[in-house]
Coordinates of C-alpha atoms in Angstrom, one line a residue:
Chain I
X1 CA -27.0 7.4 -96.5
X2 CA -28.8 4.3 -96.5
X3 CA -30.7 3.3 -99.4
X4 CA -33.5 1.3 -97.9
X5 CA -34.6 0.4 -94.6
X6 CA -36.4 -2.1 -93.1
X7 CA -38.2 -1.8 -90.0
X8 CA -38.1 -5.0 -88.3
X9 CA -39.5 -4.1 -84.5
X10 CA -41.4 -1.3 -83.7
X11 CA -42.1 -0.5 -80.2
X12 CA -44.5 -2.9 -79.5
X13 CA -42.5 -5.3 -81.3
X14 CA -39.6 -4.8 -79.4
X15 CA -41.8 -4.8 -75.8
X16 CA -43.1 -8.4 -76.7
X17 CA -39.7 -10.0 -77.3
X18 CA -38.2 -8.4 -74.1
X19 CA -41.5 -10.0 -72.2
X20 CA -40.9 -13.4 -73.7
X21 CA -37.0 -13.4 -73.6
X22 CA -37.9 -12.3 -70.2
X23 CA -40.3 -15.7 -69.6
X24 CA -37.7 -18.0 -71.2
X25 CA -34.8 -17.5 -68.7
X26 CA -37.4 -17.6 -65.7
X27 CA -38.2 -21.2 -67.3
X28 CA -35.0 -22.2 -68.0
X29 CA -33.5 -21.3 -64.4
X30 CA -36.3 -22.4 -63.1
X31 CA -36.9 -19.1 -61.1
X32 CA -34.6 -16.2 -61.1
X33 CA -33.4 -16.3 -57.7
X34 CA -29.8 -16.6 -58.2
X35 CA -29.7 -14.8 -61.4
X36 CA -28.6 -11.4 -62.2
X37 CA -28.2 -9.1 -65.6
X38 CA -25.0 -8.1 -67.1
X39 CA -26.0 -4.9 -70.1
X40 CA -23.6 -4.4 -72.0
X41 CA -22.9 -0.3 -73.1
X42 CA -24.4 1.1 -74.8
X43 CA -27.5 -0.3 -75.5
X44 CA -27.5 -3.3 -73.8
X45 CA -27.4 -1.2 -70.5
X46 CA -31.2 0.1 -71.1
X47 CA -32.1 -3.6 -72.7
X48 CA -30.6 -5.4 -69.7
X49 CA -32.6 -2.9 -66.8
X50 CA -36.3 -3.7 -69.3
X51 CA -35.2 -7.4 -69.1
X52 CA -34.9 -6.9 -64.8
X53 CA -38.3 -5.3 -64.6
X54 CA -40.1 -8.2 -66.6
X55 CA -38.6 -10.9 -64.8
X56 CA -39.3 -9.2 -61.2
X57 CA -42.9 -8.8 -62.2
X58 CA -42.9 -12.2 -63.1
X59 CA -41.1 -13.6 -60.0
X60 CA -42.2 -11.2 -57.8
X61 CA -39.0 -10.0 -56.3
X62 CA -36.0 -7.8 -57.5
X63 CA -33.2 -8.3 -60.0
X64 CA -29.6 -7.4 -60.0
X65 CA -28.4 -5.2 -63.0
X66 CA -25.1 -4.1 -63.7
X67 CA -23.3 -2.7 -66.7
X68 CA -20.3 -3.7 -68.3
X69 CA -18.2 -0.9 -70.9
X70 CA -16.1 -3.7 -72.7
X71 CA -14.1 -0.3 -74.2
X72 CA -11.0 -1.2 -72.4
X73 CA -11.0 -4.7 -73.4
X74 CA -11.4 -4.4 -76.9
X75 CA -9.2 -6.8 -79.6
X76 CA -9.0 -3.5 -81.8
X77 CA -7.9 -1.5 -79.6
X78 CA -4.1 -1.7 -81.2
X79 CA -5.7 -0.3 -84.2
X80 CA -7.6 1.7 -83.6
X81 CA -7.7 5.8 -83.4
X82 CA -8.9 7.4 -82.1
X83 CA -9.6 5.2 -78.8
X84 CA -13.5 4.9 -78.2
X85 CA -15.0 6.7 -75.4
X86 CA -14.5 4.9 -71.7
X87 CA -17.6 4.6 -70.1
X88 CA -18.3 3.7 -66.2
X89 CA -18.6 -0.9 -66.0
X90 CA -21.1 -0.7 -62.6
X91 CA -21.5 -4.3 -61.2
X92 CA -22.9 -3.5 -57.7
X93 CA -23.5 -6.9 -56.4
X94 CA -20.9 -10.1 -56.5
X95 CA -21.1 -12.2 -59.3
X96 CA -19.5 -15.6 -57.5
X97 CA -22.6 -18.7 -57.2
X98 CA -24.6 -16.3 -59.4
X99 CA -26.3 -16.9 -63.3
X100 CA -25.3 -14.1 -65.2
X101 CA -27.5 -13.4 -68.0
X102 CA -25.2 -10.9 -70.6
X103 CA -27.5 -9.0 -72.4
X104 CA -26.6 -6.7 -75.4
X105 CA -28.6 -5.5 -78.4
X106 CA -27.0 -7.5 -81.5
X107 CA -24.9 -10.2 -81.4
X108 CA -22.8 -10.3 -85.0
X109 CA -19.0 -11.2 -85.0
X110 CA -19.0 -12.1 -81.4
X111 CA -16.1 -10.1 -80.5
X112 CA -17.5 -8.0 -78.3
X113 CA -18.9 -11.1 -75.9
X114 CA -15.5 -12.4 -76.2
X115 CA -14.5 -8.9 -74.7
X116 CA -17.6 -8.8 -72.1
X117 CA -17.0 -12.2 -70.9
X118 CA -13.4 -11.0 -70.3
X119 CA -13.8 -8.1 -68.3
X120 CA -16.7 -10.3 -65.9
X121 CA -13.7 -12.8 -65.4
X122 CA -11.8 -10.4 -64.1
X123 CA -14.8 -9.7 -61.5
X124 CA -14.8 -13.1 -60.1
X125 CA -16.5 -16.5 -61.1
X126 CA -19.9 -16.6 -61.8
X127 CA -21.6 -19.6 -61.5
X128 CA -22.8 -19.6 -65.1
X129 CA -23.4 -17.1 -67.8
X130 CA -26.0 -16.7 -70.5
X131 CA -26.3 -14.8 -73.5
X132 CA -29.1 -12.7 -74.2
X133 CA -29.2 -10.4 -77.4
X134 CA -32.1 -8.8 -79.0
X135 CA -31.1 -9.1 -82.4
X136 CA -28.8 -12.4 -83.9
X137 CA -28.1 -10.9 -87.3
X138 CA -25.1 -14.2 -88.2
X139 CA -22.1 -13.2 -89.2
X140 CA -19.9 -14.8 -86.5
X141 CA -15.9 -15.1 -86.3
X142 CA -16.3 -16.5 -82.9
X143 CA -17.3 -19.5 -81.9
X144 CA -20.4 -17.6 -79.2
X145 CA -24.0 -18.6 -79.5
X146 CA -26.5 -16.9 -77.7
X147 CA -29.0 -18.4 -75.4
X148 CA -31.6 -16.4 -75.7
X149 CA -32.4 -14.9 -79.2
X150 CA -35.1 -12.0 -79.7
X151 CA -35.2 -12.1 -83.6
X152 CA -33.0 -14.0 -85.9
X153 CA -32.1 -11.7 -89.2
X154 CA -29.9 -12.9 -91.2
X155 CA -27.9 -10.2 -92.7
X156 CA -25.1 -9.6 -95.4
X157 CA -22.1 -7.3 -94.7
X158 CA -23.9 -4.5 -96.6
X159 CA -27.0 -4.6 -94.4
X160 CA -26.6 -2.5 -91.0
X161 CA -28.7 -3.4 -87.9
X162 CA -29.9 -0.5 -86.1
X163 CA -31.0 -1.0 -82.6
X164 CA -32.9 2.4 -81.2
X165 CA -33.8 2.5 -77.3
X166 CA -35.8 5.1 -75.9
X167 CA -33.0 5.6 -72.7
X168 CA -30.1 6.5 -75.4
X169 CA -32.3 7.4 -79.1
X170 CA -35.6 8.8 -77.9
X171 CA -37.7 5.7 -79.3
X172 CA -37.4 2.3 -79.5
X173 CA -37.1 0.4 -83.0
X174 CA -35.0 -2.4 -84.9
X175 CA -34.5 -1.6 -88.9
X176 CA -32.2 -2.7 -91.2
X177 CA -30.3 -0.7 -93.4
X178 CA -29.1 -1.1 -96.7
X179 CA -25.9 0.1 -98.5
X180 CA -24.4 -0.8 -102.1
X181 CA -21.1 0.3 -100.7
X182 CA -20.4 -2.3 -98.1
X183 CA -20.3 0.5 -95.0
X184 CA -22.2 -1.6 -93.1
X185 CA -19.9 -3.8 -91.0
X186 CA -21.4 -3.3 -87.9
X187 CA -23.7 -1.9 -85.6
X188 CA -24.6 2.2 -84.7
X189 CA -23.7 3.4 -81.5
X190 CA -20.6 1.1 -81.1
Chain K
X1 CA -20.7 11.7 -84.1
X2 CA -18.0 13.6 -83.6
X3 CA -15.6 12.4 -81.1
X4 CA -13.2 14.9 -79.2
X5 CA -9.6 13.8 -79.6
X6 CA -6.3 14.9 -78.2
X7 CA -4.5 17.1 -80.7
X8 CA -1.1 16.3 -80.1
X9 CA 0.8 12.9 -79.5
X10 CA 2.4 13.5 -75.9
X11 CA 1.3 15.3 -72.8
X12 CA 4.0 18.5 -72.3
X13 CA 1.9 20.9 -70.4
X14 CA -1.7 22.0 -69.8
X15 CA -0.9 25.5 -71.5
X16 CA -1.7 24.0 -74.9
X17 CA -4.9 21.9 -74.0
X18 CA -8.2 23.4 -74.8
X19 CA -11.2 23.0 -72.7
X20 CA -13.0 19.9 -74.6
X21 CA -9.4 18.1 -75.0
X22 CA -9.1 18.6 -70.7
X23 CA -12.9 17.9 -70.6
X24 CA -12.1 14.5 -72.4
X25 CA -9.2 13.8 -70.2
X26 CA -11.5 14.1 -66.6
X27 CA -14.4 12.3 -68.3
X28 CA -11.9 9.0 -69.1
X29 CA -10.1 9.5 -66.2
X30 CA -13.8 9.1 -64.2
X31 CA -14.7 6.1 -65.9
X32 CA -11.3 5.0 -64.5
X33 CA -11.9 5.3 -61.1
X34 CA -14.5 2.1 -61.4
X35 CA -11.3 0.0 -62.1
X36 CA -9.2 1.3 -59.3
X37 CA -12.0 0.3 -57.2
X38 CA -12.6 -3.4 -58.8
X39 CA -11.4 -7.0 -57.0
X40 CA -8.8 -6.9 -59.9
X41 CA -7.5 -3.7 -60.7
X42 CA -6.4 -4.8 -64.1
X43 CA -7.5 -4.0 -67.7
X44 CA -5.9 -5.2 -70.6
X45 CA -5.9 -1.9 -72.5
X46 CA -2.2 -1.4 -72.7
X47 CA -0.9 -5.2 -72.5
X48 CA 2.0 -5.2 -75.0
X49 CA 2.9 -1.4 -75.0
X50 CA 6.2 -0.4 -72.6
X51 CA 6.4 2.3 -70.7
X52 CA 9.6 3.9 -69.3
X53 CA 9.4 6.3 -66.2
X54 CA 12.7 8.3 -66.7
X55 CA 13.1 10.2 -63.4
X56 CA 16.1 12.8 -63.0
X57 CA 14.8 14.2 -60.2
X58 CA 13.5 12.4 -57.0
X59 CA 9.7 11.6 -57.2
X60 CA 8.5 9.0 -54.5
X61 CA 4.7 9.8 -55.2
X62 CA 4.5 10.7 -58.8
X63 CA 6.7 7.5 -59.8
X64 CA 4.6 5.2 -58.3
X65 CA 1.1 7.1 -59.0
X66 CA 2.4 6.5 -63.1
X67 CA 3.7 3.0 -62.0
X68 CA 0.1 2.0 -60.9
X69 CA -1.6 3.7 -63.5
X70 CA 0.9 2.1 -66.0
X71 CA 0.1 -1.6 -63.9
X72 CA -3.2 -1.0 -63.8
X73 CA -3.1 -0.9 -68.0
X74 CA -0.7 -4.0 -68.2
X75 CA 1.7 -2.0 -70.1
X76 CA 5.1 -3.3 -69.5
X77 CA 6.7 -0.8 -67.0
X78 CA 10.7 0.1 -67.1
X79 CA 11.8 2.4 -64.4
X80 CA 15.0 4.6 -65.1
X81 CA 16.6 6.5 -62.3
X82 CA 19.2 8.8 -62.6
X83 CA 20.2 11.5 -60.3
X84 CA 21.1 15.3 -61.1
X85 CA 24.4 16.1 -59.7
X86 CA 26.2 13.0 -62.2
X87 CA 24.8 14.1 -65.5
X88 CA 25.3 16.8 -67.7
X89 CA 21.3 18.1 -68.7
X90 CA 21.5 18.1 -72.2
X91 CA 23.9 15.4 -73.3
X92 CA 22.7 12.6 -71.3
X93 CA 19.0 13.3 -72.7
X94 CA 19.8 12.5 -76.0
X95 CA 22.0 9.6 -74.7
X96 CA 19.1 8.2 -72.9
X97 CA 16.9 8.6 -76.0
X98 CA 19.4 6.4 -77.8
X99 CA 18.9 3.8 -75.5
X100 CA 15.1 3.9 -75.2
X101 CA 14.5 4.2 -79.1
X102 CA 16.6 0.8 -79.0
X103 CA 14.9 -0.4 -76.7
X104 CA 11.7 0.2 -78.4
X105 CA 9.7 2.2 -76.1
X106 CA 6.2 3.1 -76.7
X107 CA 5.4 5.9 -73.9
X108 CA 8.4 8.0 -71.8
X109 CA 7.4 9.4 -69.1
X110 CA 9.8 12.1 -68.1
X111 CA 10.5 14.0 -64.9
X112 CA 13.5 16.4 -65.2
X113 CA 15.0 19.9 -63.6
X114 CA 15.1 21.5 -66.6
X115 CA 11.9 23.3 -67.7
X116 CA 11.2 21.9 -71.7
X117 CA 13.5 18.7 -71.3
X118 CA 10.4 16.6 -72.4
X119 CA 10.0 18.9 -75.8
X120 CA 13.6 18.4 -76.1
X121 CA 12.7 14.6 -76.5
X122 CA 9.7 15.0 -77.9
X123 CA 12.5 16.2 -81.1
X124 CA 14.8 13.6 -80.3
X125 CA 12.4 10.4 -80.6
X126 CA 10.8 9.4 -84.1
X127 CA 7.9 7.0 -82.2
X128 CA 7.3 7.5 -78.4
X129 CA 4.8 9.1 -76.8
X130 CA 6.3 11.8 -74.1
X131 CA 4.5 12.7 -71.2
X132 CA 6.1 15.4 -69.2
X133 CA 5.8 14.2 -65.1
X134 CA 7.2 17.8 -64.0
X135 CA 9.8 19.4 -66.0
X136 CA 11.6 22.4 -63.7
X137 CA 9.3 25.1 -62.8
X138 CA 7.7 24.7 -66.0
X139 CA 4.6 22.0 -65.6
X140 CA 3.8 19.6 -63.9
X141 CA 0.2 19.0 -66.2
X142 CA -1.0 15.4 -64.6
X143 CA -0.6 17.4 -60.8
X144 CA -2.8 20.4 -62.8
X145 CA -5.6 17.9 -64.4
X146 CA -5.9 15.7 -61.5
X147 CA -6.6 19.0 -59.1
X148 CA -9.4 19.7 -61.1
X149 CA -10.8 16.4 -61.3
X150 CA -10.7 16.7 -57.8
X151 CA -12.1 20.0 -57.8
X152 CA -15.0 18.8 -60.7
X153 CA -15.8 15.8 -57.6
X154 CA -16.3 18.3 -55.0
X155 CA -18.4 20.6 -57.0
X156 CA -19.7 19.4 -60.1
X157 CA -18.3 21.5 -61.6
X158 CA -15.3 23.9 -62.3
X159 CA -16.7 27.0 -63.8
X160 CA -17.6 29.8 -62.2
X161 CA -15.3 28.8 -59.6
X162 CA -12.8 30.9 -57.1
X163 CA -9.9 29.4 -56.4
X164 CA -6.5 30.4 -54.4
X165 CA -3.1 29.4 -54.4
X166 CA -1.1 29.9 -51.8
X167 CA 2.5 29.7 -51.5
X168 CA 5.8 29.7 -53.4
X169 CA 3.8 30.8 -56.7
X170 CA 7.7 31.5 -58.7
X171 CA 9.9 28.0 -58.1
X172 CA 6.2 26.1 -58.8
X173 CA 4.8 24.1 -62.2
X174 CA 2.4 22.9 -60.2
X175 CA 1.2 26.4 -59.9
X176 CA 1.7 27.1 -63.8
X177 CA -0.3 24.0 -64.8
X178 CA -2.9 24.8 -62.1
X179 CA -3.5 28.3 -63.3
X180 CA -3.5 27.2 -67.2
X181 CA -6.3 24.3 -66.1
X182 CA -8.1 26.4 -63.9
X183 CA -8.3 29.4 -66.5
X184 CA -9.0 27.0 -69.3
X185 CA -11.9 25.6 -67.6
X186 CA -13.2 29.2 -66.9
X187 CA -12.5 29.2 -62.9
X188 CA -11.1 32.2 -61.3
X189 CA -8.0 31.9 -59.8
X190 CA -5.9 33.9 -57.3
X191 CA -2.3 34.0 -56.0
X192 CA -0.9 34.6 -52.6
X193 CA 2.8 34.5 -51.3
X194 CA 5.3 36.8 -50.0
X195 CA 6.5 38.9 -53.0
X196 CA 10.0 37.5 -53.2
X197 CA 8.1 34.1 -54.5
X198 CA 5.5 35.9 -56.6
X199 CA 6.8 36.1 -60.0
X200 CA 6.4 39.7 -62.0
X201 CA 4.0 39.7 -64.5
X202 CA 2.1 37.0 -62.9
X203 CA -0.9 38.7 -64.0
X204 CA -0.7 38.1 -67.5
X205 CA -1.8 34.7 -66.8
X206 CA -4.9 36.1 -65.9
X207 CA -4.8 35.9 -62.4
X208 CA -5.3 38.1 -59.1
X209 CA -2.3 38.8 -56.8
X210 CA -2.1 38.8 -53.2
X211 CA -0.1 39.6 -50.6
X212 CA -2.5 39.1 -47.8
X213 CA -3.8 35.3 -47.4
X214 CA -6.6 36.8 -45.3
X215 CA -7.7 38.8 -48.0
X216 CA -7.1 35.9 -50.6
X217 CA -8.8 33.6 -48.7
X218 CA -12.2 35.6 -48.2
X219 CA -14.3 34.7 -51.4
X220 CA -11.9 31.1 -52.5
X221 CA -13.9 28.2 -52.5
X222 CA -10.7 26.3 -53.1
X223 CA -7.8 26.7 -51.4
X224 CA -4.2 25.1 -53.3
X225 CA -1.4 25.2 -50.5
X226 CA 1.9 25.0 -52.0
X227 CA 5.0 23.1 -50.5
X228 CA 7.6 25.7 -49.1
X229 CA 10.7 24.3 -50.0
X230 CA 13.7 24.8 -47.5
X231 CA 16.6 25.6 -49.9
X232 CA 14.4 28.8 -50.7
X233 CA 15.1 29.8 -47.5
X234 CA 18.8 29.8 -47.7
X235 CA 18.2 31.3 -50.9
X236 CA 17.0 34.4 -48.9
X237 CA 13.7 34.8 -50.3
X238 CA 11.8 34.6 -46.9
X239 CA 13.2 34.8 -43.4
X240 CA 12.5 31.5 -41.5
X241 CA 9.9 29.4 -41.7
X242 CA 8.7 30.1 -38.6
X243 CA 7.9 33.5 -39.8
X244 CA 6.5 32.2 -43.2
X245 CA 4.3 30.0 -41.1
X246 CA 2.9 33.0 -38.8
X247 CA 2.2 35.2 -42.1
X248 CA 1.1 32.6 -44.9
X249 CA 0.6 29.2 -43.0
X250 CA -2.9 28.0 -43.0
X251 CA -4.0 27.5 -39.8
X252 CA -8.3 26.7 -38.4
X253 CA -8.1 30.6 -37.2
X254 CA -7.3 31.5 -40.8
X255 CA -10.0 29.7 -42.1
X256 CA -13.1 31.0 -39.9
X257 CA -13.8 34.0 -42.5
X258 CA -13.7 31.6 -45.4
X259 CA -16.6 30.4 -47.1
X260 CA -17.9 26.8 -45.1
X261 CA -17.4 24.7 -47.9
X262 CA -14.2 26.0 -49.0
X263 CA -12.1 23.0 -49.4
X264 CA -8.0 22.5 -49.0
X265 CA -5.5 21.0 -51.2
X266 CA -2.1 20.3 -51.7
X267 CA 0.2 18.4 -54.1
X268 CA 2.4 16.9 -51.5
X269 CA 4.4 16.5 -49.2
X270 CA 3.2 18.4 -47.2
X271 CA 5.6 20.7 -43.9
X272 CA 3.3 19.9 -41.5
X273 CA 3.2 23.3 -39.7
X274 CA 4.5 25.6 -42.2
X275 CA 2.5 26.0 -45.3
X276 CA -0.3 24.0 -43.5
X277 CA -1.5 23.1 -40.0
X278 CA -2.0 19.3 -38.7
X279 CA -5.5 20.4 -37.8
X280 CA -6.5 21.7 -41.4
X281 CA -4.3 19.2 -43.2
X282 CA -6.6 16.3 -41.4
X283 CA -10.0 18.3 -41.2
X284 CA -13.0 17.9 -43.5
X285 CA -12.2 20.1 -45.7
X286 CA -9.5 18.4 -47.0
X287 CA -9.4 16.3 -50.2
X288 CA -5.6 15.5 -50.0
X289 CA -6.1 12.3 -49.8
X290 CA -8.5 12.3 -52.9
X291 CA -6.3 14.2 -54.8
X292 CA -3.7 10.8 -54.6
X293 CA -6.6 8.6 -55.8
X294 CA -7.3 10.8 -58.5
X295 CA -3.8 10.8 -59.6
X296 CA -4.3 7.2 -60.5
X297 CA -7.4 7.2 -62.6
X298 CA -5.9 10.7 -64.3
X299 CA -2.5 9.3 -65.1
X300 CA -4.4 6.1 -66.5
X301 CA -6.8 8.4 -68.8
X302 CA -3.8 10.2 -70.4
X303 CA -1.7 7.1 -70.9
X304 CA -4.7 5.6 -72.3
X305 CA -5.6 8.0 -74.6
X306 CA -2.4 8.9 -76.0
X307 CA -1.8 5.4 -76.5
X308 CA -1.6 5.2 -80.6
X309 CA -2.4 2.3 -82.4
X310 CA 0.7 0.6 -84.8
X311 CA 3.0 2.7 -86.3
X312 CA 1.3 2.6 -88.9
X313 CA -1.0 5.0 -87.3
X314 CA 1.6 7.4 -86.3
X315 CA 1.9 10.5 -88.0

């Protein structure tokens, strides 16, 4: 059980990052014509399709969204057991001359973009790919920045970040929780 | 959460699976139909296990389906064919094993004449995972679990479902792993064949006999044709297979008192004009085809999820 939490983004909280995250890669692609978004399951999924809807309303037309399940190519996966749950990687559009954005909710050791940028290879070659990521909570053993950053948190090994969205937890939210034990190596839901 | 896991280390049969572990098993296998269908039909989930296909019977479509699957993984594939008539059953098993513990197998994948050789290695190996690819008239459990993921595409469902098999119910494993699956997953499931190939006590199972296939047929909403083989004709069990063809054959005339959505399967290869006519075989009704491709993504899901971590995980 945690021992105290943290609510960093409430729903409304959460709602204004998307919308400027959202603004930033219009301005930095200068449009979104060629661009397309990349969620990465669990979360990142429902993130990724919010992301799609703010940009179209911004630039007026529709934006690709796919999903990527990084399960099967996961650097753990040796040692692990039991094996995570497959879920379905949908990518129903072709990724060559486009900008990928990748969006997922908390980037931390970097091992799963390592993973997600992986499996996308193996879909063809984009003409570029961002990062997005709701929460950057440090803690890398990759070298993987993100692009575009909703909150920065700096955490400690004993701190979890939990990312809620309404599409998987029934509401949307960002805490962080707080252990003396040290549980906390990652994030809920992966 | 809680996360369903498979009990056991290997695959031997579909008798001992209960309905979450099966469950499990379609759900993965789903999620690997995406990969069959991507521009590179390649994850790395495997890369560094081996995998040995040790056939002692002739496969041509079973071999390769495991062969793709095991690709498709990038597990490191060995194949290991060795026919009947040279070797003396129970000998040359545990030779064999000798050779693949050397050889430091992770996964065996065994097809053999004699029903329960893959629990025989199952004793004989200290580290590999066995996963029994049709084992006499015993199992054939990948043949069982990828019918119902077939099955589960056509209807959404498996429960609550009536389905008929039809055919040489006594020399079969696909039957016996069909009927295990099928009851497991709450369908209801009937036999049909001349009595000769209908084994006594079939009903303890838990399924309906008949001896009719118009009367079998009436209320199935899938219909599992069986190969006839031709040895069990010089075996005496039925007369020709002309005859067999006029009684139990499924033909379009048999099919026009069957429910309209009732669908056709068959596990290959087929008599084209025995068991089944060209006409049904090829119609709409039939997911033969889908049954291959589901053999893939199944075959992927169970080598997947038996796949252990180190040996340090290892029981």
């Amino acid at each position: 059980m945690p021992e105290e939490t943290t609510l960093v983004l409430d729903e409304k909280g959460m709602f204004r990052v998307m919308t400027r995250i959202a603004h930033e890669v219009v301005e930095r692609n200068r449009g979104a014509t060629d661009i397309a978004l990349v969620g990465i399951r669990r979360r990142g999924d429902s993130l990724a399709k919010r992301l799609a809807t703010l940009i179209s309303e911004i630039e007026g037309h529709p934006i690709p969204v796919g999903a990527l399940d990084i399960t099967l190519y996961r650097d753990d996966f040796q040692t692990r057991f039991p094996q995570p749950v497959v879920r379905k990687t949908a990518i129903p559009f072709d990724i060559e001359r486009r900008t990928i954005i990748l969006v997922d909710d908390v980037l931390y050791t970097g091992r799963t973009i390592r993973a997600a940028l992986d499996e996308l290879t193996d879909f063809g070659r984009a003409k570029r790919i961002q990062l997005a990521v709701l929460i950057d909570r440090d803690g890398r053993e990759l070298p993987i920045q993100a692009d575009y950053v909703g909150e920065h948190i700096p955490t400690t090994p004993h701190e979890t970040v939990v990312v809620r969205v309404r599409e998987v937890d029934g509401e949307d939210s960002v805490t962080i929780e707080r252990t003396d034990r040290g549980q906390g190596s990652g994030v809920r839901g992966q | 959460m809680e996360q369903v896991q498979l009990r056991s280390p290997h695959l031997l049969g579909l008798e001992e699976l209960t309905r979450e572990e099966i469950q499990l098993i379609l759900d993965t296998a789903d999620s690997f139909k995406e990969v069959i269908e991507r521009p590179i039909r390649k994850v790395p989930a495997l890369r560094g296990k081996s995998v040995v296909n040790l056939f002692f019977e002739p496969s041509t479509r079973t071999r390769i389906s495991f062969e793709i699957a095991e690709k498709q993984l990038s597990a490191d594939v060995i194949n290991f064919s060795a026919s009947t008539s040279s070797v003396a059953k129970g000998e040359t098993l545990r030779d064999t094993v000798r050779n693949i513990e050397a050889m430091k197998v992770d996964v065996v994948v065994i097809r053999h004449a004699a029903a329960g050789a893959p629990q025989f290695l199952t004793r004989c190996l200290t580290h590999s995972v066995v996963i029994n690819a049709g084992d006499g008239a015993h199992e054939h459990p990948t043949q069982g679990l990828l019918d119902l993921l077939t099955i589960r595409d056509r209807f959404g469902r498996v429960d609550g479902l009536r389905v008929v098999i039809v055919g040489d119910i006594a020399h079969s494993r696909v039957a016996r792993s069909n009927i295990w699956g099928l009851r497991t997953m709450g369908a209801s499931v009937a036999v049909c064949g001349p009595p000769t190939l209908i084994p006594p006590g079939i009903e303890t199972m838990g399924v309906e006999v008949f001896y009719r296939v118009e009367d079998a047929l009436r209320e199935a909403d899938v219909i599992n044709v069986l190969r006839i083989q031709l040895e069990r004709q010089h075996g005496g069990l039925f007369p020709t297979l002309r005859e067999y063809a006029r009684t139990f054959g499924i033909t379009p005339e048999r099919l026009i008192h069957t429910k309209p959505h009732a669908i056709i399967m068959h596990p290959g290869p087929i008599n084209r004009g025995v068991e089944l006519s060209t006409d049904v075989a090829d119609s709409e009704r039939s997911v033969i085809l889908d049954q291959v491709t589901n053999g893939i993504a199944i075959r992927m899901a169970v080598l997947y999820l038996l796949n252990r971590g180190g040996d340090d995980d290892v029981e």
